Coordinates of C-alpha atoms in Angstrom, one line a residue:
E1 CA 0.0 -0.1 0.0
G2 CA 2.9 2.4 0.8
E3 CA 4.4 1.7 -2.5
K4 CA 1.1 2.6 -4.3
Q5 CA 0.9 5.8 -2.5
R6 CA 4.6 6.6 -3.6
G7 CA 3.5 6.0 -7.2
T8 CA 5.6 3.0 -7.8
A9 CA 4.9 1.8 -11.4
S10 CA 7.3 -0.9 -11.8
F11 CA 9.9 -3.1 -10.0
F12 CA 13.1 -4.8 -10.7
F13 CA 13.5 -8.3 -9.3
K14 CA 17.1 -9.8 -9.2
R15 CA 17.4 -13.5 -8.1
M16 CA 20.6 -15.4 -8.1
V17 CA 20.4 -19.1 -6.9
P18 CA 23.4 -21.0 -8.1
R19 CA 21.7 -24.4 -8.2
D20 CA 19.2 -23.2 -10.7
L21 CA 21.7 -21.6 -13.1
P22 CA 23.5 -24.1 -15.3
D23 CA 26.3 -21.7 -16.3
V24 CA 27.0 -20.9 -12.6
R25 CA 26.6 -24.4 -11.1
T26 CA 29.2 -25.9 -13.5
R27 CA 31.8 -23.4 -12.7
E28 CA 35.0 -24.7 -11.1
E29 CA 34.9 -24.3 -7.3
G30 CA 36.9 -21.1 -7.1
R31 CA 34.9 -19.2 -9.6
L32 CA 31.6 -20.5 -8.2
Q33 CA 32.7 -19.2 -4.7
E34 CA 33.5 -15.9 -6.3
T35 CA 30.1 -15.5 -7.9
V36 CA 28.2 -16.3 -4.8
E37 CA 30.4 -13.9 -2.8
S38 CA 29.8 -11.1 -5.4
A39 CA 26.1 -11.4 -4.8
L40 CA 26.7 -11.2 -1.1
V41 CA 28.8 -7.9 -1.5
E42 CA 26.0 -6.4 -3.5
A43 CA 23.3 -7.5 -1.2
C44 CA 25.1 -6.1 1.9
F45 CA 25.8 -2.9 0.1
L46 CA 22.2 -2.3 -0.9
S47 CA 20.7 -3.1 2.5
G48 CA 23.4 -1.1 4.5
E49 CA 25.7 1.8 3.1
A50 CA 23.7 2.5 0.0
S51 CA 21.3 4.7 1.8
A52 CA 23.8 6.9 3.5
L53 CA 25.8 7.2 0.3
G54 CA 22.8 8.4 -1.7
Q55 CA 21.6 10.9 1.1
E56 CA 25.1 12.3 1.7
T57 CA 26.3 12.6 -2.0
G58 CA 23.1 13.1 -4.0
L59 CA 23.9 10.0 -6.1
R60 CA 20.9 8.1 -7.4
L61 CA 21.0 4.5 -6.2
P62 CA 18.3 1.8 -6.5
R63 CA 15.8 1.8 -3.7
L64 CA 15.7 -1.7 -2.0
L65 CA 12.2 -2.9 -1.1
S66 CA 13.0 -6.3 -0.1
L67 CA 15.9 -8.6 0.5
E68 CA 16.1 -12.2 1.1
S69 CA 19.6 -13.6 1.4
S70 CA 21.1 -16.9 2.6
H71 CA 24.8 -17.4 2.3
F72 CA 26.3 -20.8 2.9
P73 CA 30.1 -20.6 2.5
H74 CA 30.8 -24.3 2.6
S75 CA 27.9 -25.1 0.2
P76 CA 27.7 -22.2 -2.2
L77 CA 25.3 -24.0 -4.5
D78 CA 22.7 -23.7 -1.8
S79 CA 23.1 -19.9 -1.2
S80 CA 20.4 -17.7 -2.6
F81 CA 20.0 -14.0 -3.1
C82 CA 16.7 -12.3 -4.1
T83 CA 16.4 -8.5 -4.2
L84 CA 13.4 -6.5 -5.1
M85 CA 14.1 -2.9 -6.1
E86 CA 12.1 -0.1 -7.6
D87 CA 12.7 0.0 -11.3
L88 CA 15.0 3.1 -12.1
S89 CA 12.8 4.1 -15.0
N90 CA 10.4 5.5 -12.3
P91 CA 11.5 9.0 -11.6
R92 CA 11.1 8.4 -7.8
A93 CA 13.1 5.1 -7.8
C94 CA 16.2 6.2 -5.8
V95 CA 17.3 6.2 -2.2
N96 CA 17.7 9.9 -2.3
S97 CA 14.2 11.2 -2.1
G98 CA 15.5 14.8 -2.3
L99 CA 16.2 14.6 -6.0
R100 CA 13.9 16.2 -8.5
G101 CA 13.1 12.9 -9.9
E102 CA 13.5 12.7 -13.8
A103 CA 13.4 9.4 -15.6
V104 CA 16.8 7.9 -16.4
E105 CA 18.2 6.1 -19.5
Q106 CA 21.3 4.1 -20.4
R107 CA 23.8 5.3 -23.1
E108 CA 26.3 3.5 -25.2
Y109 CA 29.0 6.1 -24.9
F110 CA 29.6 9.3 -23.0
F111 CA 31.0 12.5 -24.6
W112 CA 33.4 15.0 -23.1
K113 CA 32.2 17.9 -25.1
G114 CA 28.6 19.0 -25.5
A115 CA 26.7 18.2 -28.6
D116 CA 27.3 21.8 -30.0
G117 CA 31.1 21.5 -29.2
G118 CA 30.9 23.8 -26.3
G119 CA 30.9 23.2 -22.7
R120 CA 31.4 19.8 -21.1
G121 CA 29.3 16.7 -22.1
D122 CA 27.6 14.1 -20.2
A123 CA 31.0 12.3 -19.4
A124 CA 31.7 15.2 -17.0
A125 CA 28.4 14.3 -15.0
V126 CA 29.6 10.8 -14.7
L127 CA 33.1 11.7 -13.7
D128 CA 31.6 13.9 -11.0
A129 CA 29.5 11.1 -9.8
L130 CA 32.4 8.9 -9.7
A131 CA 34.3 11.5 -7.6
R132 CA 31.4 11.6 -5.3
F133 CA 31.5 7.9 -4.8
H134 CA 35.2 7.7 -4.2
A135 CA 35.2 10.8 -1.7
F136 CA 32.4 9.1 0.4
F137 CA 34.5 6.0 1.0
W138 CA 37.9 7.7 1.4
E139 CA 40.1 6.2 3.9
G140 CA 40.0 7.8 7.4
G141 CA 36.2 8.0 7.4
G142 CA 33.6 5.7 8.9
P143 CA 32.4 4.0 5.6
F144 CA 35.8 2.9 4.7
A145 CA 36.5 1.8 8.1
R146 CA 33.5 -0.5 8.0
T147 CA 34.6 -2.3 4.9
R148 CA 36.1 -5.8 5.3
P149 CA 37.3 -8.3 2.8
V150 CA 34.4 -10.4 2.1
R151 CA 36.0 -13.7 3.2
E152 CA 37.4 -12.2 6.2
A153 CA 33.8 -10.8 7.0
V154 CA 32.3 -14.3 6.4
S155 CA 34.8 -16.1 8.6
E156 CA 33.9 -13.7 11.5
I157 CA 30.2 -14.4 11.0
L158 CA 30.9 -18.1 11.1
K159 CA 32.5 -18.0 14.4
E160 CA 29.2 -17.7 16.0
P161 CA 26.2 -20.1 15.4
P162 CA 24.1 -20.4 13.5
S163 CA 26.1 -20.9 10.3
R164 CA 23.1 -19.8 8.2
H165 CA 23.4 -16.0 8.0
L166 CA 20.6 -13.7 6.9
I167 CA 22.2 -10.3 6.0
G168 CA 20.7 -6.9 5.8
E169 CA 21.8 -4.7 8.8
E170 CA 22.6 -1.0 8.3
G171 CA 25.8 0.5 9.8
G172 CA 27.4 -2.8 10.4
V173 CA 30.5 -4.5 8.6
L174 CA 30.4 -3.9 4.9
P175 CA 31.8 -7.0 3.1
V176 CA 33.8 -5.9 -0.1
W177 CA 36.4 -7.5 -2.4
H178 CA 40.0 -7.2 -1.1
V179 CA 40.7 -5.7 -4.5
G180 CA 37.6 -4.1 -6.0
S181 CA 37.2 -4.9 -9.8
F182 CA 35.7 -7.5 -11.9
W183 CA 39.0 -7.7 -13.7
A184 CA 41.1 -8.1 -10.4
M185 CA 43.8 -10.7 -11.0
R186 CA 44.2 -13.5 -8.6
D187 CA 47.7 -13.4 -6.5
S188 CA 48.9 -16.6 -8.3
E189 CA 48.3 -15.0 -11.7
I190 CA 50.2 -11.8 -11.0
G191 CA 53.6 -13.3 -11.0
N192 CA 52.9 -15.9 -13.6
S193 CA 53.6 -14.8 -17.1
S194 CA 52.4 -17.9 -18.7
A195 CA 48.9 -16.9 -17.3
A196 CA 49.1 -13.6 -18.8
V197 CA 50.3 -14.7 -22.1
G198 CA 47.4 -17.3 -22.3
G199 CA 44.9 -14.4 -21.9
L200 CA 46.8 -12.3 -24.3
R201 CA 46.7 -15.0 -26.9
A202 CA 42.9 -15.5 -26.7
F203 CA 42.6 -11.7 -27.1
L204 CA 44.9 -11.7 -30.1
D205 CA 43.0 -14.7 -31.8
R206 CA 39.9 -12.3 -31.9
W207 CA 41.4 -8.9 -32.2
G208 CA 45.0 -9.4 -33.4
D209 CA 44.4 -8.2 -37.0
F210 CA 42.7 -5.1 -35.7
V211 CA 45.6 -4.4 -33.4
S212 CA 48.2 -4.9 -36.1
K213 CA 46.4 -2.7 -38.6
A214 CA 45.6 0.3 -36.3
P215 CA 47.8 3.3 -36.5
G216 CA 51.0 2.6 -34.6
G217 CA 50.0 -1.0 -34.3
I218 CA 52.3 -3.9 -33.6
S219 CA 52.2 -7.6 -34.8
K220 CA 50.9 -10.3 -32.5
E221 CA 54.4 -11.7 -32.1
Q222 CA 55.8 -8.4 -31.0
L223 CA 53.0 -7.7 -28.5
E224 CA 53.3 -11.3 -27.0
G225 CA 57.0 -10.8 -26.6
L226 CA 56.5 -7.4 -24.9
V227 CA 54.2 -8.8 -22.4
T228 CA 56.3 -11.8 -21.6
A229 CA 59.4 -9.6 -21.1
K230 CA 57.7 -7.0 -19.1
W231 CA 55.2 -9.1 -17.0
G232 CA 57.4 -9.4 -13.9
Q233 CA 57.8 -5.6 -13.7
M234 CA 54.2 -5.1 -14.4
G235 CA 53.1 -7.7 -11.7
Q236 CA 55.3 -5.8 -9.0
E237 CA 53.6 -2.6 -9.9
I238 CA 50.2 -4.2 -9.6
L239 CA 51.1 -5.7 -6.2
R240 CA 52.3 -2.1 -5.1
L241 CA 49.0 -0.6 -6.1
R242 CA 47.2 -3.2 -4.3
E243 CA 48.9 -2.9 -1.0
K244 CA 47.7 0.7 -0.2
P245 CA 44.0 1.1 -1.0
C246 CA 42.7 4.6 -0.3
T247 CA 38.9 4.3 -0.9
A248 CA 36.2 1.8 -2.2
V249 CA 35.8 1.4 -5.8
H250 CA 32.6 0.4 -7.8
G251 CA 34.5 -2.3 -9.5
D252 CA 32.5 -2.4 -12.7
F253 CA 32.1 1.2 -13.7
K254 CA 31.0 1.2 -17.3
A255 CA 28.1 2.5 -19.4
A256 CA 25.8 -0.5 -18.9
N257 CA 25.9 0.3 -15.1
I258 CA 25.4 4.0 -15.3
F259 CA 22.0 5.8 -16.1
L260 CA 21.6 9.5 -16.8
P261 CA 18.4 11.5 -16.7
S262 CA 17.0 11.9 -20.3
G263 CA 18.2 14.9 -22.1
T264 CA 21.3 15.4 -19.9
G265 CA 23.8 17.4 -22.1
I266 CA 26.3 19.4 -20.2
F267 CA 27.7 19.8 -16.7
E268 CA 28.4 23.2 -15.0
E269 CA 30.4 23.1 -11.8
E270 CA 29.2 26.6 -10.6
A271 CA 25.4 25.6 -11.0
D272 CA 26.2 22.2 -9.5
A273 CA 27.8 23.8 -6.4
K274 CA 24.6 25.7 -5.8
G275 CA 22.5 22.7 -6.1
E276 CA 21.1 23.8 -9.5
G277 CA 23.2 21.4 -11.5
L278 CA 22.1 18.4 -13.6
E279 CA 20.4 15.4 -12.0
R280 CA 23.0 13.0 -10.6
P281 CA 23.5 9.8 -12.7
A282 CA 22.0 6.6 -11.3
L283 CA 24.4 3.7 -10.5
I284 CA 23.7 0.0 -10.4
D285 CA 25.5 -3.4 -10.1
F286 CA 27.7 -3.3 -6.9
Q287 CA 28.9 -6.9 -7.0
W288 CA 32.6 -6.0 -7.5
M289 CA 32.8 -3.3 -4.9
G290 CA 36.1 -3.3 -3.1
R291 CA 39.1 -1.6 -1.7
G292 CA 41.4 0.1 -4.3
R293 CA 42.7 3.0 -6.0
P294 CA 40.3 5.5 -7.7
A295 CA 42.3 5.0 -11.0
F296 CA 40.8 1.4 -11.1
D297 CA 37.4 2.9 -11.9
L298 CA 38.5 6.0 -13.8
V299 CA 40.6 4.3 -16.3
Y300 CA 38.1 1.4 -16.8
F301 CA 35.3 4.0 -17.5
M302 CA 37.3 6.1 -19.9
L303 CA 38.6 2.9 -21.9
S304 CA 35.2 1.1 -22.1
S305 CA 32.5 3.9 -22.0
V306 CA 33.8 7.1 -23.4
D307 CA 33.3 8.2 -27.1
P308 CA 36.6 7.3 -28.9
E309 CA 37.1 10.7 -30.3
S310 CA 36.9 12.0 -26.5
L311 CA 39.8 9.9 -25.5
Y312 CA 42.1 12.3 -27.1
R313 CA 41.2 14.6 -24.3
D314 CA 42.1 12.0 -21.7
E315 CA 44.3 14.4 -19.7
E316 CA 41.5 16.8 -19.5
M317 CA 39.1 14.3 -18.1
V318 CA 41.6 13.0 -15.6
R319 CA 42.3 16.6 -14.4
F320 CA 38.5 17.3 -14.2
Y321 CA 37.9 14.0 -12.1
Y322 CA 40.8 15.1 -9.8
E323 CA 39.3 18.5 -9.3
R324 CA 35.9 17.2 -8.4
L325 CA 37.4 14.5 -6.1
S326 CA 39.2 17.3 -4.2
F327 CA 36.0 19.5 -4.0
H328 CA 33.8 16.6 -2.7
M329 CA 36.4 15.5 -0.2
G330 CA 36.4 19.0 1.2
R331 CA 32.6 19.0 1.2
L332 CA 31.8 15.5 2.6

C-alpha cells in the first residue's frame, strides 16, 4: 500500500540461486565461490551503506524494497540472493528522495564535449558522480573503516552459530572485495607470465588483426614478446597498487551500469555547487565493490565507455575528475 501511495509503477527483481543456473553451477569451485560472494557483496551494500551514500552525495541508487539472502560458504550452490528494487525508470526510484526525480536512460558512450562542441558533455556528469562515490568512501572515514574483505567478514560471521546468516543490517560491517574490480587478478596470476600470455593469446585470436592494422599497431608476435618480457615488472607494480587502497571502488564502472536523466547534455560546476546542476547519474551493479585506488574505476570507465574521439582529451578528463574529487572530499 505504501508503494502504491509513492506512485511505484514498476519493479526490478534480481534473483541469484546458483543451483538453478546451469552456467553458474558448472563453474570450477573457485569461480563458483567468487560468483556467490559477489552477490553477497552487492546485497550487503544495498541493504546497508547505499542509503547513506545516496543521502550524503546526492547519487541516485536503486531503492531496495525487499531482500532475502542466505549465504552458505561451505555449500555455495545452496546459497540464494533475491532483491526487489524499484525500477530506475520510475522518476522516484532512488534512495535519495530529495532529488527532483527525472526518468533515466542508459547510453552506449559518453561524450566529453557538449553536442554543440561547447561546454562539457555528459561524461563530466559521470566523472563527477564517480568522484562523489570515491570521496564518500575515502580512507579515514567511517564508511571505509566499515569495509572488510568479504572472506574475512564471512569468517567472522561463522565464528558464532548459526552458520546460516541472513544479511541486511545497516551500519554494520560492509563486506567488499580485497581488491575491487571484476577484472582483479588472482595473486597466483600476478607473477605468472604464462597465465598472462594465455589470456593475451585469446585476445589476439579475436582482435589481433585489428591491433596490427591500427595506427602505430604492432604484430601479434611483438605484443606477445613485450608482455612476456615486462610481466614481472608489471606484476610488481600491480602488487604495489594493491597494498595501499585509499577508498572503495565500484569495480565495474561502465556504461551498462550508469544511467543519466533523459536529455542530460552538459555539466556546469558553478550551478552544481549551488544545487542547481544536472540530475545525478544513477548507478547499479555493486557486485565487485572493493578496496582500491580511484584509478581502477576511472581508467576502466574511460577506456570502455567514453566516445573514442573524446579519448584524445584524456588528460582533461583526468584533471577534471581530480578537481571534483578534491572538491567533494572537502565538502563531505
